Each structure stands twice: as structure tokens, then as C-alpha cells.
Amino acid sequence: MATYKTRAQFVADDLRGRILGGEFKGGTQLRQDALANDYDVSRIPVREALLTLESEGLVEFHAHRGAFTTELSVAKIRELFDLRVLLETYVLRHAINGLTDTDLKKAEDILLKYDQALNSGGDIDNWSEYNFAFHQALYAPANLPETLSLISQLNTKSDRYIRMQLVYTQEIEKAEREHHGLLELARQRDADKACELLKTHIQEACEGIVALLDERAKQVEAP
């Protein structure tokens, strides 16, 4: 198993660079047989490498079709995160005065699990789930089911970008600090400050991802 892990890590590291470097455009199918031949390994380490890259948000698996590179469109990222700002601040403002001690305790418990996962570097594929569960706990008392459904869809579409932001921009401590700040403002029922922090939190996450993609693009263009 140690050999497979070493080979899988090598494949993951090299393939990650090729994806972020633009060699594989968004939506490109990554055929396991071809990659195994390319790297002169069996399909097992290739499969492990693809699962690693899926947890980082760079690859997605489609049922019955295999693995594909994630669409890394800056325009799409900005649109998703702009919509999140509009809807999530709207819902938080409606929810904040209805938050009970039970709601706040639930949000805090999720946040503690999220902190542990981030700090240990484990459960990468669950990071975006913890992130959404924390926000959802704060939004639930708004009693706006249609809006919450739209927010859920937006988070599903942006979860790979959230993971990328946390994995690659080295801003885990900042994200944790902002989450704890948001929880404290919710406790204080300070809707204005809570919504402003939430807006900044989402916008800066977006800018971190865009900056990462811009930096990688410049590296590819450099002679």
C-alpha cells in the first residue's frame, strides 16, 4: 500500500499542476487508462489521485461517465458568490432575531467540528459540508424555505471553489476567525454588523479564488 500511496501522491501532485496550469481546460474528461499509461502506473494510484483532486475541488465525477476537470470560470465564480451575498445576507437578516439558544448551540457545535477538520487537515471533502451546515444553522429561523433552497443549490455549485480557497490560499485561520465572529454577532442579534461581516466573508473568499486562478494563469504565460 505504501508504494501505491507514493505513486498516487506523485500522480496527484503532477496532475494538480497540469490542471491549475491550464493544460487541462475545465470540463475535460480525465480517462484513467490514458493517465495510467501517461504516468506508467496502474489504474489504482490514478484512481486515488483523482479522488484526492476531487476532495480539493479540482475534479468532479459524473455518474457513468468518469472524472472531469472542474470548470474554473472566473465569471461563473463571481456570479455564484455575488448571488450568495444577496441571498445569504437577506436570509440572515430575517433569521437573526429568531435564533434560539438551541439554534446557536447547534451552530457552535458544527463550528467546533469544522475547526477540528480544518486544523487537522483531514476530511477535506467534508469542509464545504461543514461550512454550509454552519451557515444553514444560522439561517434556519428565517422561515424562508424557497430562498434557503436556492442558497443550498448555490452552495452545492460553489462547494468545490470553497474547498479550493481553503486548500490553496492558506486562509484557514481567517475563515475560522470570521465564522466565530459571525456566531458572536448572531448571539448579540446585531443584524447590521453580522450581515456586513457575512458579505465580506463571501466576497473575500471569491477574490481569493480568483487571485489563485490569475496567479496560475500568469505562471503558464511566463516564458
Coordinates of N, CA, C and O in Angstrom, one line a residue, residues 44-136:
I44 N -4.9 1.9 -10.2 CA -5.2 2.1 -8.8 C -4.7 3.5 -8.2 O -5.5 4.3 -7.7
P45 N -3.4 3.8 -8.4 CA -2.9 5.1 -8.0 C -3.6 6.3 -8.7 O -3.7 7.3 -8.2
V46 N -3.9 6.0 -10.0 CA -4.6 7.1 -10.7 C -6.0 7.4 -10.1 O -6.3 8.5 -9.9
R47 N -6.7 6.3 -9.8 CA -8.0 6.5 -9.1 C -7.8 7.2 -7.8 O -8.6 8.1 -7.5
E48 N -6.8 6.8 -7.0 CA -6.6 7.5 -5.7 C -6.3 9.0 -5.9 O -6.7 9.8 -5.2
A49 N -5.4 9.3 -6.9 CA -5.1 10.6 -7.2 C -6.3 11.5 -7.6 O -6.4 12.6 -7.2
L50 N -7.2 10.9 -8.4 CA -8.4 11.6 -8.9 C -9.3 11.9 -7.7 O -9.9 13.0 -7.6
L51 N -9.4 10.9 -6.7 CA -10.2 11.1 -5.6 C -9.6 12.3 -4.7 O -10.4 13.1 -4.1
T52 N -8.3 12.3 -4.6 CA -7.6 13.4 -3.9 C -8.0 14.8 -4.5 O -8.3 15.7 -3.8
L53 N -7.9 14.8 -5.8 CA -8.2 16.1 -6.5 C -9.6 16.4 -6.5 O -10.0 17.6 -6.5
E54 N -10.5 15.4 -6.4 CA -11.9 15.7 -6.2 C -12.2 16.4 -4.8 O -12.9 17.3 -4.7
S55 N -11.5 15.9 -3.8 CA -11.7 16.5 -2.5 C -11.1 17.9 -2.4 O -11.6 18.7 -1.6
E56 N -10.2 18.2 -3.3 CA -9.7 19.6 -3.4 C -10.5 20.5 -4.3 O -10.2 21.7 -4.4
G57 N -11.5 19.9 -5.0 CA -12.3 20.8 -5.8 C -11.9 20.9 -7.3 O -12.5 21.7 -8.0
L58 N -10.8 20.2 -7.6 CA -10.3 20.3 -9.0 C -10.9 19.3 -10.0 O -10.8 19.5 -11.2
V59 N -11.5 18.2 -9.5 CA -12.0 17.2 -10.3 C -13.4 16.9 -9.8 O -13.7 17.0 -8.6
E60 N -14.3 16.5 -10.7 CA -15.6 16.0 -10.3 C -16.0 14.8 -11.1 O -15.6 14.6 -12.2
F61 N -16.6 13.9 -10.4 CA -17.0 12.6 -11.0 C -18.5 12.7 -11.5 O -19.4 13.1 -10.7
H62 N -18.8 12.3 -12.7 CA -20.1 12.2 -13.3 C -20.5 10.8 -13.4 O -19.8 9.9 -13.9
A63 N -21.7 10.5 -12.9 CA -22.2 9.1 -12.9 C -22.1 8.5 -14.3 O -22.6 9.1 -15.3
H64 N -21.5 7.3 -14.4 CA -21.4 6.5 -15.7 C -20.5 7.2 -16.7 O -20.4 6.7 -17.8
R65 N -19.9 8.3 -16.4 CA -19.1 9.0 -17.3 C -17.6 9.2 -16.9 O -16.7 9.4 -17.7
G66 N -17.4 9.1 -15.6 CA -16.0 9.2 -15.1 C -15.6 10.5 -14.6 O -16.5 11.3 -14.2
A67 N -14.3 10.8 -14.6 CA -13.8 12.0 -13.9 C -13.6 13.2 -14.9 O -13.2 12.9 -16.1
F68 N -13.9 14.4 -14.5 CA -13.8 15.6 -15.4 C -13.1 16.7 -14.6 O -13.4 16.8 -13.3
T69 N -12.3 17.5 -15.2 CA -11.8 18.7 -14.5 C -12.9 19.7 -14.3 O -13.9 19.8 -15.1
T70 N -12.8 20.4 -13.1 CA -13.9 21.3 -12.8 C -13.8 22.6 -13.7 O -12.7 23.0 -14.1
E71 N -14.9 23.1 -14.0 CA -15.0 24.4 -14.7 C -14.5 25.5 -13.8 O -15.1 25.8 -12.8
L72 N -13.4 26.1 -14.2 CA -12.8 27.2 -13.4 C -13.0 28.5 -14.1 O -12.0 29.2 -14.4
S73 N -14.2 28.9 -14.3 CA -14.5 30.1 -14.9 C -14.6 31.3 -13.9 O -15.4 31.2 -13.0
V74 N -13.8 32.3 -14.1 CA -13.9 33.4 -13.1 C -15.3 34.1 -13.2 O -15.8 34.5 -12.1
A75 N -15.8 34.2 -14.4 CA -17.2 34.8 -14.5 C -18.2 34.0 -13.7 O -19.1 34.6 -13.0
K76 N -18.1 32.7 -13.8 CA -19.1 31.8 -13.1 C -18.9 31.9 -11.6 O -19.8 32.0 -10.8
I77 N -17.6 31.9 -11.2 CA -17.3 32.1 -9.7 C -17.9 33.4 -9.2 O -18.5 33.4 -8.1
R78 N -17.6 34.5 -9.9 CA -18.1 35.8 -9.4 C -19.7 35.8 -9.3 O -20.2 36.3 -8.4
E79 N -20.3 35.2 -10.3 CA -21.8 35.2 -10.3 C -22.3 34.4 -9.1 O -23.2 34.8 -8.4
L80 N -21.7 33.2 -8.9 CA -22.2 32.4 -7.8 C -22.0 33.1 -6.5 O -23.0 33.1 -5.6
F81 N -20.9 33.7 -6.3 CA -20.6 34.3 -5.0 C -21.4 35.6 -4.8 O -21.8 35.9 -3.7
D82 N -21.6 36.3 -5.9 CA -22.5 37.5 -5.8 C -23.9 37.2 -5.4 O -24.5 37.9 -4.6
L83 N -24.4 36.1 -6.0 CA -25.7 35.6 -5.6 C -25.8 35.2 -4.2 O -26.8 35.4 -3.5
R84 N -24.7 34.5 -3.7 CA -24.7 34.1 -2.3 C -24.7 35.3 -1.4 O -25.4 35.3 -0.4
V85 N -24.0 36.4 -1.7 CA -24.1 37.6 -0.9 C -25.5 38.1 -0.8 O -26.0 38.4 0.3
L86 N -26.2 38.2 -2.0 CA -27.5 38.8 -2.0 C -28.5 38.0 -1.1 O -29.2 38.5 -0.3
L87 N -28.5 36.7 -1.4 CA -29.5 35.8 -0.7 C -29.1 35.5 0.7 O -30.0 35.5 1.6
E88 N -27.8 35.3 1.0 CA -27.5 34.9 2.4 C -27.6 36.1 3.4 O -28.0 35.9 4.5
T89 N -27.2 37.3 3.0 CA -27.4 38.4 3.9 C -28.9 38.7 4.1 O -29.3 39.0 5.2
Y90 N -29.7 38.5 3.0 CA -31.1 38.7 3.1 C -31.7 37.7 4.2 O -32.5 38.1 5.0
V91 N -31.4 36.4 4.1 CA -31.9 35.4 5.0 C -31.4 35.6 6.4 O -32.1 35.5 7.4
L92 N -30.1 35.9 6.5 CA -29.5 36.1 7.9 C -30.3 37.3 8.6 O -30.6 37.2 9.8
R93 N -30.5 38.4 7.9 CA -31.2 39.5 8.5 C -32.6 39.1 9.0 O -33.1 39.5 10.0
H94 N -33.3 38.2 8.2 CA -34.6 37.7 8.6 C -34.5 36.7 9.8 O -35.5 36.5 10.5
A95 N -33.4 36.0 9.9 CA -33.3 34.9 10.8 C -32.8 35.4 12.2 O -33.1 34.7 13.2
I96 N -32.0 36.4 12.2 CA -31.2 36.7 13.4 C -31.9 36.9 14.7 O -31.6 36.4 15.8
N97 N -33.1 37.6 14.6 CA -33.9 37.8 15.8 C -34.6 36.6 16.3 O -35.1 36.5 17.4
G98 N -34.8 35.6 15.4 CA -35.5 34.4 15.8 C -34.6 33.3 16.3 O -35.1 32.2 16.6
L99 N -33.3 33.5 16.3 CA -32.3 32.5 16.7 C -32.5 32.2 18.2 O -32.5 33.1 19.1
T100 N -32.7 30.9 18.5 CA -32.9 30.5 19.9 C -31.5 30.0 20.4 O -30.6 29.8 19.7
D101 N -31.5 29.8 21.7 CA -30.2 29.2 22.3 C -29.9 27.9 21.7 O -28.7 27.5 21.5
T102 N -30.9 27.1 21.4 CA -30.7 25.8 20.8 C -30.1 25.9 19.4 O -29.2 25.2 19.0
D103 N -30.6 26.9 18.6 CA -30.0 27.2 17.3 C -28.6 27.6 17.4 O -27.7 27.1 16.6
L104 N -28.3 28.5 18.3 CA -26.9 28.9 18.5 C -26.0 27.8 18.9 O -24.8 27.7 18.5
K105 N -26.5 27.0 19.8 CA -25.7 25.8 20.3 C -25.4 24.9 19.1 O -24.3 24.4 19.0
K106 N -26.4 24.7 18.3 CA -26.2 23.8 17.1 C -25.1 24.4 16.2 O -24.2 23.6 15.7
A107 N -25.2 25.7 15.9 CA -24.2 26.3 15.1 C -22.8 26.2 15.7 O -21.8 26.0 15.0
E108 N -22.7 26.4 17.0 CA -21.4 26.4 17.7 C -20.8 24.9 17.6 O -19.6 24.8 17.3
D109 N -21.7 23.9 17.8 CA -21.2 22.5 17.7 C -20.7 22.2 16.3 O -19.6 21.5 16.2
I110 N -21.4 22.6 15.3 CA -20.9 22.4 13.9 C -19.6 23.1 13.7 O -18.7 22.6 13.1
L111 N -19.5 24.3 14.2 CA -18.3 25.1 14.0 C -17.1 24.5 14.7 O -16.0 24.5 14.1
L112 N -17.3 23.9 15.8 CA -16.2 23.2 16.5 C -15.7 22.0 15.7 O -14.5 21.8 15.6
K113 N -16.6 21.3 15.1 CA -16.2 20.1 14.3 C -15.5 20.6 13.0 O -14.5 20.0 12.6
Y114 N -16.0 21.7 12.5 CA -15.4 22.3 11.3 C -14.0 22.8 11.6 O -13.0 22.5 10.9
D115 N -13.8 23.4 12.8 CA -12.5 23.9 13.2 C -11.5 22.7 13.3 O -10.3 22.7 12.9
Q116 N -12.0 21.6 13.9 CA -11.1 20.4 14.1 C -10.7 19.8 12.7 O -9.6 19.4 12.6
A117 N -11.7 19.8 11.8 CA -11.4 19.2 10.5 C -10.3 20.1 9.7 O -9.4 19.6 9.1
L118 N -10.5 21.4 9.8 CA -9.6 22.4 9.2 C -8.2 22.3 9.8 O -7.2 22.2 9.1
N119 N -8.1 22.3 11.1 CA -6.9 22.3 11.8 C -6.1 21.0 11.7 O -4.8 21.1 11.7
S120 N -6.8 19.9 11.5 CA -6.1 18.6 11.4 C -5.7 18.4 9.9 O -4.9 17.5 9.6
G121 N -6.3 19.1 9.0 CA -6.1 18.9 7.6 C -6.8 17.7 7.0 O -6.6 17.3 5.9
G122 N -7.6 17.1 7.8 CA -8.4 15.9 7.4 C -9.8 16.3 6.9 O -10.2 17.4 7.0
D123 N -10.5 15.3 6.4 CA -11.9 15.4 6.0 C -12.0 16.6 5.0 O -13.0 17.3 5.0
I124 N -11.1 16.7 4.1 CA -11.1 17.9 3.1 C -12.4 17.8 2.3 O -13.0 18.9 2.1
D125 N -12.9 16.6 2.0 CA -14.1 16.6 1.1 C -15.3 16.9 1.9 O -16.4 17.1 1.4
N126 N -15.2 17.1 3.3 CA -16.3 17.5 4.1 C -16.3 18.9 4.5 O -17.2 19.4 5.1
W127 N -15.2 19.6 4.2 CA -15.1 21.0 4.6 C -16.2 21.9 4.1 O -16.8 22.7 4.9
S128 N -16.6 21.8 2.9 CA -17.7 22.6 2.3 C -19.0 22.2 3.0 O -19.9 23.0 3.1
E129 N -19.2 20.9 3.4 CA -20.4 20.5 4.0 C -20.5 21.1 5.4 O -21.6 21.6 5.8
Y130 N -19.4 21.1 6.2 CA -19.4 21.8 7.5 C -19.7 23.3 7.3 O -20.4 23.9 8.1
N131 N -19.1 23.9 6.3 CA -19.3 25.3 6.0 C -20.7 25.6 5.8 O -21.3 26.5 6.4
F132 N -21.4 24.8 5.0 CA -22.8 25.1 4.7 C -23.7 24.8 5.9 O -24.6 25.5 6.2
A133 N -23.4 23.7 6.6 CA -24.2 23.3 7.8 C -24.1 24.4 8.8 O -25.2 24.7 9.4
F134 N -23.0 25.1 9.0 CA -22.9 26.1 10.0 C -23.7 27.3 9.5 O -24.5 27.8 10.3
H135 N -23.6 27.7 8.3 CA -24.4 28.9 7.8 C -25.9 28.5 7.9 O -26.7 29.4 8.2
Q136 N -26.2 27.3 7.5 CA -27.6 26.9 7.5 C -28.2 26.9 8.8 O -29.4 27.3 9.0

